Amino acid sequence: MAAPTIIRRTVHDGLTLGKNIGFTEGPVWTTDGRLFVTSVSRGALYEIFLDGRPAVAVAETGGGPNGMTLGCDGRLWITQNGGGAMPTRSQVPVSPSIQVWDHRAAAAPSTIFNGRVHAPSDCTFGPDGALWFTDPNGHDFGSAALPGRVWRYDPAADHASVVLDDVFFPNGIAFGPDPEHLYVAETARNRVRRYVVTAHSATVDHDFPQITVSTPDGITIDAQGGLWVAGSKSGKVTYFDSTGQMCEQLAIGVGTMPTSVCFAGDALDRLIVTVAKGGRVLAFPVETSGLPTPPASPAPPDSSPAHREELQ
């Protein structure tokens, strides 16, 4: 069987929506049509505009906000590494934790969970209404890499538990169209794996091929189960179809460090890419639209006690 044709595009095939806003990460498109990203190096959140208006700083989280996702309650949930991953401009002290921020209100971000975590990296809400997030134990590669964890935090019960503890530099995380399928980027092992999950466990799905890609960082899933992977050190964003076959590659540039991806626009037909070099946010048209975020699930309570310790 002949190898499939791989579509190759470059940064010139996309649009630059924002630039010079620090080490960009965690893009999120909200249900009310707004796009936000994190700036790890500035300890802040920025709003990005699809019409090309300049980016605007909208909230100071302190520390190093990394991944971000839209919660079932309409708030933005943020994986906060505490500022240990890189220097930050922010003078607001904060420990590694999960923060929340309501973009519809004027309140500052608040901490909702700060259990015994290392440096939370990325997050997503599952169809079960829980926040699933990755927690690497350092950012080393090869033999120096240490096993990190994947957590499940249930806002309704205010309870967190570890579902995986043997992933080396766990990073991007996303649920597929099947609610039992969880994808996790294992950066230090240059792979993305699919897991079959329950509320209490996650096991490798051996019916799905291991996706090999250099330094996978943020990931996102489209409506057909295709997977977009930002390869930080490779300078590329790669698309794999629902069978794990590579179909497309966006060459952002050597040394640019694309960090994460999400879908945006009314039809979720624009792929947003955050790029650390130049503090940029890019947009590319895509044929297959993204999955809605968050997935349909029970809504968490309107508020939860802050600064909770791990209940496990």
Coordinates of C-alpha atoms in Angstrom, one line a residue, residues 16-310:
T16 CA -0.4 36.1 13.3
L17 CA -3.0 37.2 15.8
G18 CA -0.7 38.3 18.6
K19 CA 3.0 38.7 19.3
N20 CA 5.5 39.9 22.0
I21 CA 3.5 38.7 24.9
G22 CA 6.0 36.4 26.5
F23 CA 6.2 32.6 26.6
T24 CA 2.7 31.9 25.3
E25 CA 0.8 28.7 26.2
G26 CA -2.7 27.4 27.0
P27 CA -5.0 28.8 24.3
V28 CA -8.7 28.5 25.0
W29 CA -11.8 29.5 22.9
T30 CA -14.8 30.3 25.1
T31 CA -18.4 29.5 24.4
D32 CA -19.1 33.3 24.2
G33 CA -16.6 33.7 21.3
R34 CA -13.4 34.9 23.0
L35 CA -9.8 33.6 22.8
F36 CA -7.4 33.6 25.7
V37 CA -3.8 32.4 26.2
T38 CA -1.4 32.2 29.1
S39 CA 2.0 34.0 29.3
V40 CA 4.1 31.7 31.5
S41 CA 7.0 34.2 31.7
R42 CA 4.7 37.1 32.7
G43 CA 2.4 35.4 35.1
A44 CA -0.6 36.7 33.2
L45 CA -3.5 35.9 30.9
Y46 CA -4.1 37.7 27.6
E47 CA -7.1 38.1 25.3
I48 CA -6.4 37.5 21.6
F49 CA -8.6 38.9 18.9
L50 CA -9.4 37.0 15.6
D51 CA -9.8 40.4 13.8
G52 CA -6.1 41.3 14.4
R53 CA -6.5 43.8 17.2
P54 CA -3.5 43.9 19.6
A55 CA -3.5 41.4 22.4
V56 CA -4.7 42.7 25.8
A57 CA -3.5 41.6 29.3
V58 CA -6.6 40.7 31.2
A59 CA -5.6 39.1 34.5
E60 CA -2.5 38.5 36.6
T61 CA -2.2 35.0 37.9
G62 CA 1.3 35.3 39.4
G63 CA 3.8 32.5 39.0
G64 CA 3.8 30.6 35.8
P65 CA 0.3 29.9 34.3
N66 CA 0.7 27.1 31.8
G67 CA -2.2 25.1 30.5
M68 CA -5.8 26.4 30.5
T69 CA -9.2 25.0 29.7
L70 CA -12.8 26.1 29.8
G71 CA -14.8 24.6 32.7
C72 CA -18.4 23.4 32.7
D73 CA -19.1 26.4 34.9
G74 CA -18.0 28.9 32.3
R75 CA -14.8 29.8 34.1
L76 CA -11.2 29.3 32.9
W77 CA -9.2 26.7 34.8
I78 CA -5.5 27.2 34.9
T79 CA -2.6 24.8 35.6
Q80 CA -0.2 27.0 37.7
N81 CA 3.4 25.8 37.9
G82 CA 4.2 28.3 40.6
G83 CA 6.9 30.1 38.6
G84 CA 9.5 27.4 39.0
A85 CA 9.7 26.4 35.3
M86 CA 11.2 29.8 34.2
P87 CA 11.6 33.3 35.5
T88 CA 8.4 35.3 35.7
R89 CA 7.8 39.1 35.6
S90 CA 5.0 38.8 38.1
Q91 CA 5.6 39.7 41.7
V92 CA 2.5 37.9 42.9
P93 CA 3.5 34.9 44.9
V94 CA 1.7 31.7 44.2
S95 CA 2.4 28.0 44.7
P96 CA 1.9 25.2 42.2
S97 CA -1.8 24.7 42.0
I98 CA -5.0 24.9 40.0
Q99 CA -6.5 28.3 39.6
V100 CA -9.8 29.6 38.2
W101 CA -10.7 32.9 36.6
D102 CA -14.0 34.1 35.4
H103 CA -13.5 36.2 32.2
R104 CA -17.1 37.4 32.5
A105 CA -16.4 39.2 35.9
A106 CA -13.9 41.6 37.3
A107 CA -12.5 39.3 40.0
A108 CA -8.9 38.2 40.1
P109 CA -7.9 34.6 39.6
S110 CA -8.1 32.4 42.7
T111 CA -6.6 29.1 43.8
I112 CA -9.0 26.2 44.0
F113 CA -6.7 23.3 44.6
N114 CA -3.1 23.2 45.9
G115 CA -2.5 19.6 47.0
R116 CA 0.8 17.9 46.8
V117 CA 1.5 18.7 43.2
H118 CA 4.9 19.3 41.5
A119 CA 4.2 21.8 38.7
P120 CA 0.9 21.3 36.9
S121 CA 1.3 21.6 33.1
D122 CA -1.9 21.1 31.1
C123 CA -5.5 20.3 31.8
T124 CA -8.9 19.4 30.3
F125 CA -12.4 18.7 31.5
G126 CA -13.7 15.2 30.9
P127 CA -17.3 14.1 30.1
D128 CA -17.4 13.1 33.8
G129 CA -17.3 16.7 34.9
A130 CA -13.9 16.3 36.4
L131 CA -10.7 18.3 35.7
W132 CA -7.9 16.0 34.4
F133 CA -4.4 17.6 34.6
T134 CA -0.8 16.6 34.0
D135 CA 1.8 17.2 36.7
P136 CA 5.5 16.6 35.5
N137 CA 8.2 16.0 38.1
G138 CA 10.8 18.2 36.4
H139 CA 11.4 18.8 32.7
D140 CA 14.4 16.5 32.1
F141 CA 14.7 14.1 29.2
G142 CA 16.4 10.7 28.6
S143 CA 17.7 8.9 31.6
A144 CA 17.4 12.0 33.8
A145 CA 13.6 12.1 33.4
L146 CA 11.5 11.4 36.4
P147 CA 8.0 9.9 36.3
G148 CA 5.2 12.5 36.7
R149 CA 1.5 12.1 37.3
V150 CA -1.9 12.6 35.8
W151 CA -4.6 13.8 38.3
R152 CA -8.3 13.8 38.3
Y153 CA -9.9 16.6 40.4
D154 CA -13.7 16.4 41.0
P155 CA -15.0 19.9 41.7
A156 CA -18.3 18.7 43.0
A157 CA -16.7 16.5 45.6
D158 CA -13.6 18.8 46.0
H159 CA -11.5 15.6 45.8
A160 CA -8.3 14.9 43.8
S161 CA -6.7 11.6 43.1
V162 CA -3.8 10.4 41.0
V163 CA -4.8 8.1 38.0
L164 CA -1.3 7.8 36.4
D165 CA 2.1 8.0 38.1
D166 CA 4.4 6.5 35.5
V167 CA 4.4 9.1 32.7
F168 CA 7.7 10.8 32.0
F169 CA 7.1 14.5 31.6
P170 CA 3.3 14.3 31.1
N171 CA 2.2 17.3 29.2
G172 CA -0.7 17.9 26.8
I173 CA -3.9 16.1 27.6
A174 CA -7.3 15.8 25.8
F175 CA -10.4 13.6 25.6
G176 CA -11.5 12.2 22.3
P177 CA -15.0 11.8 20.9
D178 CA -15.3 8.6 22.9
P179 CA -15.6 9.6 26.5
E180 CA -13.4 6.6 27.6
H181 CA -10.5 7.8 25.5
L182 CA -7.9 10.1 27.1
Y183 CA -4.8 11.2 25.2
V184 CA -1.6 12.2 27.1
A185 CA 1.6 13.6 25.6
E186 CA 4.7 12.1 27.2
T187 CA 7.3 14.7 26.3
A188 CA 10.4 12.9 27.7
R189 CA 9.5 9.8 25.7
N190 CA 8.6 11.5 22.4
R191 CA 5.1 10.0 22.2
V192 CA 1.4 10.4 22.7
R193 CA -0.6 7.6 24.2
R194 CA -4.3 6.9 24.3
Y195 CA -5.7 5.5 27.6
V196 CA -8.9 3.9 28.5
V197 CA -10.1 5.7 31.6
T198 CA -12.6 5.3 34.5
A199 CA -13.1 7.6 37.4
H200 CA -10.4 5.8 39.2
S201 CA -7.9 4.5 36.7
A202 CA -6.3 4.8 33.3
T203 CA -4.8 2.0 31.3
V204 CA -2.9 2.1 28.0
D205 CA -5.2 1.4 25.0
H206 CA -3.4 -1.3 23.0
D207 CA -5.9 -1.0 20.2
F208 CA -4.5 2.4 19.3
P209 CA -1.0 2.8 18.0
Q210 CA 1.5 4.8 20.0
I211 CA 2.0 8.1 18.2
T212 CA 5.7 9.0 17.9
V213 CA 6.4 12.7 17.6
S214 CA 9.4 14.8 18.8
T215 CA 8.8 16.5 22.1
P216 CA 5.0 16.6 22.1
D217 CA 3.6 19.5 24.1
G218 CA 0.0 20.7 23.9
I219 CA -2.6 18.6 22.0
T220 CA -6.2 19.0 20.8
I221 CA -8.7 16.6 19.2
D222 CA -11.0 17.3 16.2
A223 CA -14.6 16.2 15.7
Q224 CA -13.4 13.1 13.7
G225 CA -11.0 12.0 16.4
G226 CA -7.9 13.4 14.7
L227 CA -5.1 14.7 16.8
W228 CA -3.1 17.9 16.5
V229 CA 0.2 17.9 18.4
A230 CA 2.5 20.8 19.1
G231 CA 6.1 19.7 19.0
S232 CA 8.0 22.2 21.1
K233 CA 11.6 21.4 20.2
S234 CA 10.9 20.2 16.7
G235 CA 9.3 23.5 15.6
K236 CA 6.4 21.7 14.0
V237 CA 2.7 21.0 14.6
T238 CA 1.6 17.6 13.3
Y239 CA -1.8 16.2 12.6
F240 CA -2.7 12.5 13.0
D241 CA -6.0 11.0 11.9
S242 CA -8.2 8.9 14.1
T243 CA -6.1 5.8 13.2
G244 CA -2.9 7.4 14.3
Q245 CA -1.7 8.0 10.7
M246 CA 0.3 11.2 10.1
C247 CA -1.5 13.4 7.6
E248 CA -0.3 17.0 7.9
Q249 CA 2.5 19.1 9.2
L250 CA 2.8 22.8 9.9
A251 CA 6.4 24.0 9.9
I252 CA 6.5 26.8 12.4
G253 CA 10.3 27.1 12.3
V254 CA 13.4 25.6 14.0
G255 CA 13.8 27.0 17.4
T256 CA 10.4 28.7 17.6
M257 CA 8.9 26.2 20.1
P258 CA 5.2 25.8 19.4
T259 CA 3.7 25.0 22.7
S260 CA 0.0 24.4 22.4
V261 CA -3.0 24.2 20.2
C262 CA -6.8 24.7 20.3
F263 CA -9.7 25.3 17.9
A264 CA -11.4 28.7 17.6
G265 CA -14.0 30.6 15.6
D266 CA -17.8 30.2 15.4
A267 CA -17.4 26.9 13.4
L268 CA -14.2 25.8 15.4
D269 CA -12.5 25.7 12.0
R270 CA -9.3 27.6 12.9
L271 CA -6.4 26.0 14.6
I272 CA -4.7 28.3 17.1
V273 CA -1.0 27.7 17.8
T274 CA 0.9 29.4 20.6
V275 CA 4.6 29.9 19.8
A276 CA 7.1 30.8 22.5
K277 CA 9.6 32.6 20.3
G278 CA 8.3 36.1 19.7
G279 CA 5.5 35.5 22.1
R280 CA 3.2 34.7 19.2
V281 CA -0.3 33.4 18.6
L282 CA -1.0 32.0 15.1
A283 CA -4.2 30.8 13.3
F284 CA -4.5 28.3 10.5
P285 CA -7.6 27.2 8.6
V286 CA -8.4 23.5 9.0
E287 CA -10.9 21.3 7.2
T288 CA -12.2 19.3 10.2
S289 CA -13.6 21.4 13.0
G290 CA -12.7 20.8 16.7
L291 CA -14.7 19.2 19.5
P292 CA -16.7 21.6 21.7
T293 CA -15.0 22.6 24.9
P294 CA -15.9 21.6 27.5
P295 CA -17.7 18.4 26.6
A296 CA -21.2 17.8 27.8
S297 CA -21.1 16.9 31.5
P298 CA -22.6 17.8 34.9
A299 CA -21.8 21.4 35.9
P300 CA -19.6 21.8 39.0
P301 CA -20.8 24.0 41.8
D302 CA -20.5 27.7 41.5
S303 CA -17.8 28.0 44.0
S304 CA -15.5 25.7 46.0
P305 CA -13.3 26.3 49.0
A306 CA -9.9 27.7 48.1
H307 CA -6.5 26.3 49.1
R308 CA -7.7 22.8 49.6
E309 CA -5.2 20.1 50.4
E310 CA -5.3 16.7 48.6

